[in-house]
Amino acid sequence: MEEGKDADSKKTEDGKKVSSNAADDVIEDAEIVQRLIERSLQSRSVRVFVSSTFRDCQGERDILQRRVVPIVQQWCSALRPEPIGFNVLDLRWGVTDEQVKSGDVVGICLDGIDQCRPFFIGILTDRYGWHNTSKL
């Protein structure tokens, strides 16, 4: 090992030192999340991405949309001195059959997640993944 080199670090393409220490990674991730939250608060708008399998989580998504979202929207609109907008990105209404057939769903979901960062709700159930039923 070269003298002066840290065995637990590497450099990015732009020459910045990156630690491979897990604690440093957590701190860096927390700082990124903090900046994203601050950006949302400055824009006075929060968008949350909702993720689940589409077929077996309709009830959970409906409860979220009908009961939880209106309460959070009310809280956000009551904030003073300025209210904050609150919206949920639920792709049940944003993906067309054509996009599904052309295989664009994953890209659309990833774009939605990126737009809503760091706000993400994952609904987990017994089912996972996608099953190609046309071959059954």
PDB file of N, CA and C in Angstrom, residues 5-64:
ATOM      1  N   LYS A   5      -1.901   6.812   1.688  1.00  0.00           N
ATOM      2  CA  LYS A   5      -3.187   6.383   1.147  1.00  0.00           C
ATOM      3  C   LYS A   5      -4.013   5.753   2.258  1.00  0.00           C
ATOM      4  N   ASP A   6      -5.296   6.032   2.267  1.00  0.00           N
ATOM      5  CA  ASP A   6      -6.205   5.453   3.244  1.00  0.00           C
ATOM      6  C   ASP A   6      -6.807   4.194   2.635  1.00  0.00           C
ATOM      7  N   ALA A   7      -6.644   3.063   3.307  1.00  0.00           N
ATOM      8  CA  ALA A   7      -7.128   1.791   2.781  1.00  0.00           C
ATOM      9  C   ALA A   7      -8.642   1.739   2.701  1.00  0.00           C
ATOM     10  N   ASP A   8      -9.336   2.545   3.511  1.00  0.00           N
ATOM     11  CA  ASP A   8     -10.792   2.505   3.549  1.00  0.00           C
ATOM     12  C   ASP A   8     -11.439   3.609   2.717  1.00  0.00           C
ATOM     13  N   SER A   9     -10.726   4.181   1.772  1.00  0.00           N
ATOM     14  CA  SER A   9     -11.323   5.244   0.973  1.00  0.00           C
ATOM     15  C   SER A   9     -10.987   5.068  -0.493  1.00  0.00           C
ATOM     16  N   LYS A  10     -11.811   5.708  -1.333  1.00  0.00           N
ATOM     17  CA  LYS A  10     -11.565   5.732  -2.760  1.00  0.00           C
ATOM     18  C   LYS A  10     -11.989   7.093  -3.270  1.00  0.00           C
ATOM     19  N   LYS A  11     -11.729   7.365  -4.533  1.00  0.00           N
ATOM     20  CA  LYS A  11     -12.062   8.671  -5.083  1.00  0.00           C
ATOM     21  C   LYS A  11     -13.087   8.523  -6.202  1.00  0.00           C
ATOM     22  N   THR A  12     -13.970   9.527  -6.307  1.00  0.00           N
ATOM     23  CA  THR A  12     -14.933   9.566  -7.397  1.00  0.00           C
ATOM     24  C   THR A  12     -14.244  10.104  -8.636  1.00  0.00           C
ATOM     25  N   GLU A  13     -14.968  10.147  -9.747  1.00  0.00           N
ATOM     26  CA  GLU A  13     -14.400  10.643 -10.997  1.00  0.00           C
ATOM     27  C   GLU A  13     -13.927  12.088 -10.878  1.00  0.00           C
ATOM     28  N   ASP A  14     -14.604  12.885 -10.038  1.00  0.00           N
ATOM     29  CA  ASP A  14     -14.203  14.289  -9.896  1.00  0.00           C
ATOM     30  C   ASP A  14     -13.148  14.486  -8.809  1.00  0.00           C
ATOM     31  N   GLY A  15     -12.577  13.380  -8.291  1.00  0.00           N
ATOM     32  CA  GLY A  15     -11.482  13.464  -7.345  1.00  0.00           C
ATOM     33  C   GLY A  15     -11.875  13.577  -5.888  1.00  0.00           C
ATOM     34  N   LYS A  16     -13.184  13.553  -5.586  1.00  0.00           N
ATOM     35  CA  LYS A  16     -13.612  13.655  -4.196  1.00  0.00           C
ATOM     36  C   LYS A  16     -13.362  12.334  -3.485  1.00  0.00           C
ATOM     37  N   LYS A  17     -12.943  12.424  -2.242  1.00  0.00           N
ATOM     38  CA  LYS A  17     -12.689  11.242  -1.426  1.00  0.00           C
ATOM     39  C   LYS A  17     -14.022  10.651  -0.978  1.00  0.00           C
ATOM     40  N   VAL A  18     -14.166   9.354  -1.128  1.00  0.00           N
ATOM     41  CA  VAL A  18     -15.354   8.638  -0.708  1.00  0.00           C
ATOM     42  C   VAL A  18     -14.933   7.569   0.276  1.00  0.00           C
ATOM     43  N   SER A  19     -15.521   7.580   1.440  1.00  0.00           N
ATOM     44  CA  SER A  19     -15.176   6.601   2.465  1.00  0.00           C
ATOM     45  C   SER A  19     -15.980   5.336   2.257  1.00  0.00           C
ATOM     46  N   SER A  20     -15.389   4.212   2.540  1.00  0.00           N
ATOM     47  CA  SER A  20     -16.128   2.964   2.483  1.00  0.00           C
ATOM     48  C   SER A  20     -16.618   2.577   3.877  1.00  0.00           C
ATOM     49  N   ASN A  21     -16.452   3.471   4.835  1.00  0.00           N
ATOM     50  CA  ASN A  21     -16.911   3.249   6.191  1.00  0.00           C
ATOM     51  C   ASN A  21     -18.430   3.388   6.239  1.00  0.00           C
ATOM     52  N   ALA A  22     -19.127   2.400   6.766  1.00  0.00           N
ATOM     53  CA  ALA A  22     -20.584   2.405   6.796  1.00  0.00           C
ATOM     54  C   ALA A  22     -21.148   3.595   7.570  1.00  0.00           C
ATOM     55  N   ALA A  23     -20.511   3.972   8.669  1.00  0.00           N
ATOM     56  CA  ALA A  23     -21.001   5.108   9.464  1.00  0.00           C
ATOM     57  C   ALA A  23     -20.928   6.400   8.653  1.00  0.00           C
ATOM     58  N   ASP A  24     -19.845   6.579   7.898  1.00  0.00           N
ATOM     59  CA  ASP A  24     -19.716   7.762   7.044  1.00  0.00           C
ATOM     60  C   ASP A  24     -20.791   7.761   5.964  1.00  0.00           C
ATOM     61  N   ASP A  25     -21.096   6.580   5.417  1.00  0.00           N
ATOM     62  CA  ASP A  25     -22.133   6.479   4.390  1.00  0.00           C
ATOM     63  C   ASP A  25     -23.491   6.877   4.940  1.00  0.00           C
ATOM     64  N   VAL A  26     -23.799   6.449   6.162  1.00  0.00           N
ATOM     65  CA  VAL A  26     -25.077   6.797   6.785  1.00  0.00           C
ATOM     66  C   VAL A  26     -25.165   8.301   7.000  1.00  0.00           C
ATOM     67  N   ILE A  27     -24.084   8.902   7.484  1.00  0.00           N
ATOM     68  CA  ILE A  27     -24.074  10.354   7.708  1.00  0.00           C
ATOM     69  C   ILE A  27     -24.255  11.080   6.386  1.00  0.00           C
ATOM     70  N   GLU A  28     -23.572  10.635   5.360  1.00  0.00           N
ATOM     71  CA  GLU A  28     -23.697  11.273   4.042  1.00  0.00           C
ATOM     72  C   GLU A  28     -25.122  11.131   3.511  1.00  0.00           C
ATOM     73  N   ASP A  29     -25.718   9.934   3.656  1.00  0.00           N
ATOM     74  CA  ASP A  29     -27.094   9.732   3.212  1.00  0.00           C
ATOM     75  C   ASP A  29     -28.052  10.636   3.972  1.00  0.00           C
ATOM     76  N   ALA A  30     -27.847  10.786   5.275  1.00  0.00           N
ATOM     77  CA  ALA A  30     -28.706  11.647   6.085  1.00  0.00           C
ATOM     78  C   ALA A  30     -28.598  13.102   5.632  1.00  0.00           C
ATOM     79  N   GLU A  31     -27.395  13.511   5.279  1.00  0.00           N
ATOM     80  CA  GLU A  31     -27.209  14.882   4.794  1.00  0.00           C
ATOM     81  C   GLU A  31     -27.919  15.091   3.457  1.00  0.00           C
ATOM     82  N   ILE A  32     -27.885  14.100   2.599  1.00  0.00           N
ATOM     83  CA  ILE A  32     -28.585  14.192   1.310  1.00  0.00           C
ATOM     84  C   ILE A  32     -30.085  14.297   1.552  1.00  0.00           C
ATOM     85  N   VAL A  33     -30.615  13.455   2.429  1.00  0.00           N
ATOM     86  CA  VAL A  33     -32.048  13.501   2.741  1.00  0.00           C
ATOM     87  C   VAL A  33     -32.417  14.858   3.327  1.00  0.00           C
ATOM     88  N   GLN A  34     -31.591  15.371   4.207  1.00  0.00           N
ATOM     89  CA  GLN A  34     -31.863  16.680   4.804  1.00  0.00           C
ATOM     90  C   GLN A  34     -31.936  17.761   3.721  1.00  0.00           C
ATOM     91  N   ARG A  35     -31.009  17.728   2.770  1.00  0.00           N
ATOM     92  CA  ARG A  35     -31.036  18.721   1.677  1.00  0.00           C
ATOM     93  C   ARG A  35     -32.294  18.572   0.830  1.00  0.00           C
ATOM     94  N   LEU A  36     -32.725  17.335   0.566  1.00  0.00           N
ATOM     95  CA  LEU A  36     -33.931  17.116  -0.223  1.00  0.00           C
ATOM     96  C   LEU A  36     -35.172  17.620   0.517  1.00  0.00           C
ATOM     97  N   ILE A  37     -35.223  17.383   1.817  1.00  0.00           N
ATOM     98  CA  ILE A  37     -36.352  17.877   2.605  1.00  0.00           C
ATOM     99  C   ILE A  37     -36.349  19.395   2.620  1.00  0.00           C
ATOM    100  N   GLU A  38     -35.190  19.999   2.818  1.00  0.00           N
ATOM    101  CA  GLU A  38     -35.103  21.463   2.806  1.00  0.00           C
ATOM    102  C   GLU A  38     -35.560  22.026   1.466  1.00  0.00           C
ATOM    103  N   ARG A  39     -35.189  21.357   0.375  1.00  0.00           N
ATOM    104  CA  ARG A  39     -35.626  21.796  -0.957  1.00  0.00           C
ATOM    105  C   ARG A  39     -37.152  21.743  -1.068  1.00  0.00           C
ATOM    106  N   SER A  40     -37.760  20.676  -0.547  1.00  0.00           N
ATOM    107  CA  SER A  40     -39.215  20.560  -0.585  1.00  0.00           C
ATOM    108  C   SER A  40     -39.878  21.657   0.237  1.00  0.00           C
ATOM    109  N   LEU A  41     -39.305  21.933   1.408  1.00  0.00           N
ATOM    110  CA  LEU A  41     -39.890  22.974   2.252  1.00  0.00           C
ATOM    111  C   LEU A  41     -39.736  24.352   1.632  1.00  0.00           C
ATOM    112  N   GLN A  42     -38.616  24.598   0.964  1.00  0.00           N
ATOM    113  CA  GLN A  42     -38.430  25.879   0.291  1.00  0.00           C
ATOM    114  C   GLN A  42     -39.419  26.052  -0.850  1.00  0.00           C
ATOM    115  N   SER A  43     -39.722  24.970  -1.555  1.00  0.00           N
ATOM    116  CA  SER A  43     -40.677  25.057  -2.654  1.00  0.00           C
ATOM    117  C   SER A  43     -42.113  25.012  -2.135  1.00  0.00           C
ATOM    118  N   ARG A  44     -42.257  24.784  -0.829  1.00  0.00           N
ATOM    119  CA  ARG A  44     -43.570  24.730  -0.167  1.00  0.00           C
ATOM    120  C   ARG A  44     -44.435  23.614  -0.737  1.00  0.00           C
ATOM    121  N   SER A  45     -43.777  22.511  -1.132  1.00  0.00           N
ATOM    122  CA  SER A  45     -44.501  21.396  -1.720  1.00  0.00           C
ATOM    123  C   SER A  45     -43.811  20.078  -1.381  1.00  0.00           C
ATOM    124  N   VAL A  46     -44.606  19.100  -1.000  1.00  0.00           N
ATOM    125  CA  VAL A  46     -44.098  17.765  -0.705  1.00  0.00           C
ATOM    126  C   VAL A  46     -44.861  16.776  -1.583  1.00  0.00           C
ATOM    127  N   ARG A  47     -44.114  15.935  -2.298  1.00  0.00           N
ATOM    128  CA  ARG A  47     -44.709  14.861  -3.097  1.00  0.00           C
ATOM    129  C   ARG A  47     -44.223  13.542  -2.533  1.00  0.00           C
ATOM    130  N   VAL A  48     -45.135  12.606  -2.368  1.00  0.00           N
ATOM    131  CA  VAL A  48     -44.815  11.292  -1.811  1.00  0.00           C
ATOM    132  C   VAL A  48     -45.142  10.228  -2.855  1.00  0.00           C
ATOM    133  N   PHE A  49     -44.200   9.350  -3.107  1.00  0.00           N
ATOM    134  CA  PHE A  49     -44.418   8.240  -4.031  1.00  0.00           C
ATOM    135  C   PHE A  49     -44.951   7.046  -3.252  1.00  0.00           C
ATOM    136  N   VAL A  50     -46.022   6.428  -3.748  1.00  0.00           N
ATOM    137  CA  VAL A  50     -46.584   5.238  -3.119  1.00  0.00           C
ATOM    138  C   VAL A  50     -46.253   4.038  -3.991  1.00  0.00           C
ATOM    139  N   SER A  51     -45.636   3.041  -3.378  1.00  0.00           N
ATOM    140  CA  SER A  51     -45.208   1.857  -4.107  1.00  0.00           C
ATOM    141  C   SER A  51     -45.813   0.605  -3.490  1.00  0.00           C
ATOM    142  N   SER A  52     -46.344  -0.244  -4.348  1.00  0.00           N
ATOM    143  CA  SER A  52     -46.824  -1.567  -3.949  1.00  0.00           C
ATOM    144  C   SER A  52     -47.131  -2.335  -5.215  1.00  0.00           C
ATOM    145  N   THR A  53     -47.412  -3.619  -5.069  1.00  0.00           N
ATOM    146  CA  THR A  53     -47.940  -4.333  -6.225  1.00  0.00           C
ATOM    147  C   THR A  53     -49.331  -3.773  -6.484  1.00  0.00           C
ATOM    148  N   PHE A  54     -49.686  -3.608  -7.749  1.00  0.00           N
ATOM    149  CA  PHE A  54     -50.951  -2.963  -8.088  1.00  0.00           C
ATOM    150  C   PHE A  54     -52.162  -3.842  -7.777  1.00  0.00           C
ATOM    151  N   ARG A  55     -52.050  -5.118  -8.017  1.00  0.00           N
ATOM    152  CA  ARG A  55     -53.238  -5.973  -7.952  1.00  0.00           C
ATOM    153  C   ARG A  55     -53.737  -6.269  -6.551  1.00  0.00           C
ATOM    154  N   ASP A  56     -52.850  -6.496  -5.605  1.00  0.00           N
ATOM    155  CA  ASP A  56     -53.339  -6.930  -4.298  1.00  0.00           C
ATOM    156  C   ASP A  56     -53.287  -5.856  -3.226  1.00  0.00           C
ATOM    157  N   CYS A  57     -53.054  -4.623  -3.568  1.00  0.00           N
ATOM    158  CA  CYS A  57     -52.995  -3.548  -2.563  1.00  0.00           C
ATOM    159  C   CYS A  57     -53.999  -2.439  -2.840  1.00  0.00           C
ATOM    160  N   GLN A  58     -55.034  -2.742  -3.589  1.00  0.00           N
ATOM    161  CA  GLN A  58     -56.032  -1.723  -3.905  1.00  0.00           C
ATOM    162  C   GLN A  58     -56.666  -1.158  -2.645  1.00  0.00           C
ATOM    163  N   GLY A  59     -57.039  -2.011  -1.709  1.00  0.00           N
ATOM    164  CA  GLY A  59     -57.678  -1.555  -0.474  1.00  0.00           C
ATOM    165  C   GLY A  59     -56.779  -0.652   0.345  1.00  0.00           C
ATOM    166  N   GLU A  60     -55.523  -1.046   0.486  1.00  0.00           N
ATOM    167  CA  GLU A  60     -54.572  -0.240   1.256  1.00  0.00           C
ATOM    168  C   GLU A  60     -54.335   1.112   0.590  1.00  0.00           C
ATOM    169  N   ARG A  61     -54.192   1.108  -0.728  1.00  0.00           N
ATOM    170  CA  ARG A  61     -53.997   2.361  -1.458  1.00  0.00           C
ATOM    171  C   ARG A  61     -55.237   3.250  -1.353  1.00  0.00           C
ATOM    172  N   ASP A  62     -56.413   2.630  -1.425  1.00  0.00           N
ATOM    173  CA  ASP A  62     -57.659   3.407  -1.306  1.00  0.00           C
ATOM    174  C   ASP A  62     -57.776   4.060   0.068  1.00  0.00           C
ATOM    175  N   ILE A  63     -57.455   3.317   1.120  1.00  0.00           N
ATOM    176  CA  ILE A  63     -57.499   3.881   2.475  1.00  0.00           C
ATOM    177  C   ILE A  63     -56.504   5.038   2.587  1.00  0.00           C
ATOM    178  N   LEU A  64     -55.320   4.852   2.055  1.00  0.00           N
ATOM    179  CA  LEU A  64     -54.315   5.915   2.071  1.00  0.00           C
ATOM    180  C   LEU A  64     -54.869   7.166   1.382  1.00  0.00           C
TER     181      LEU A  64
END
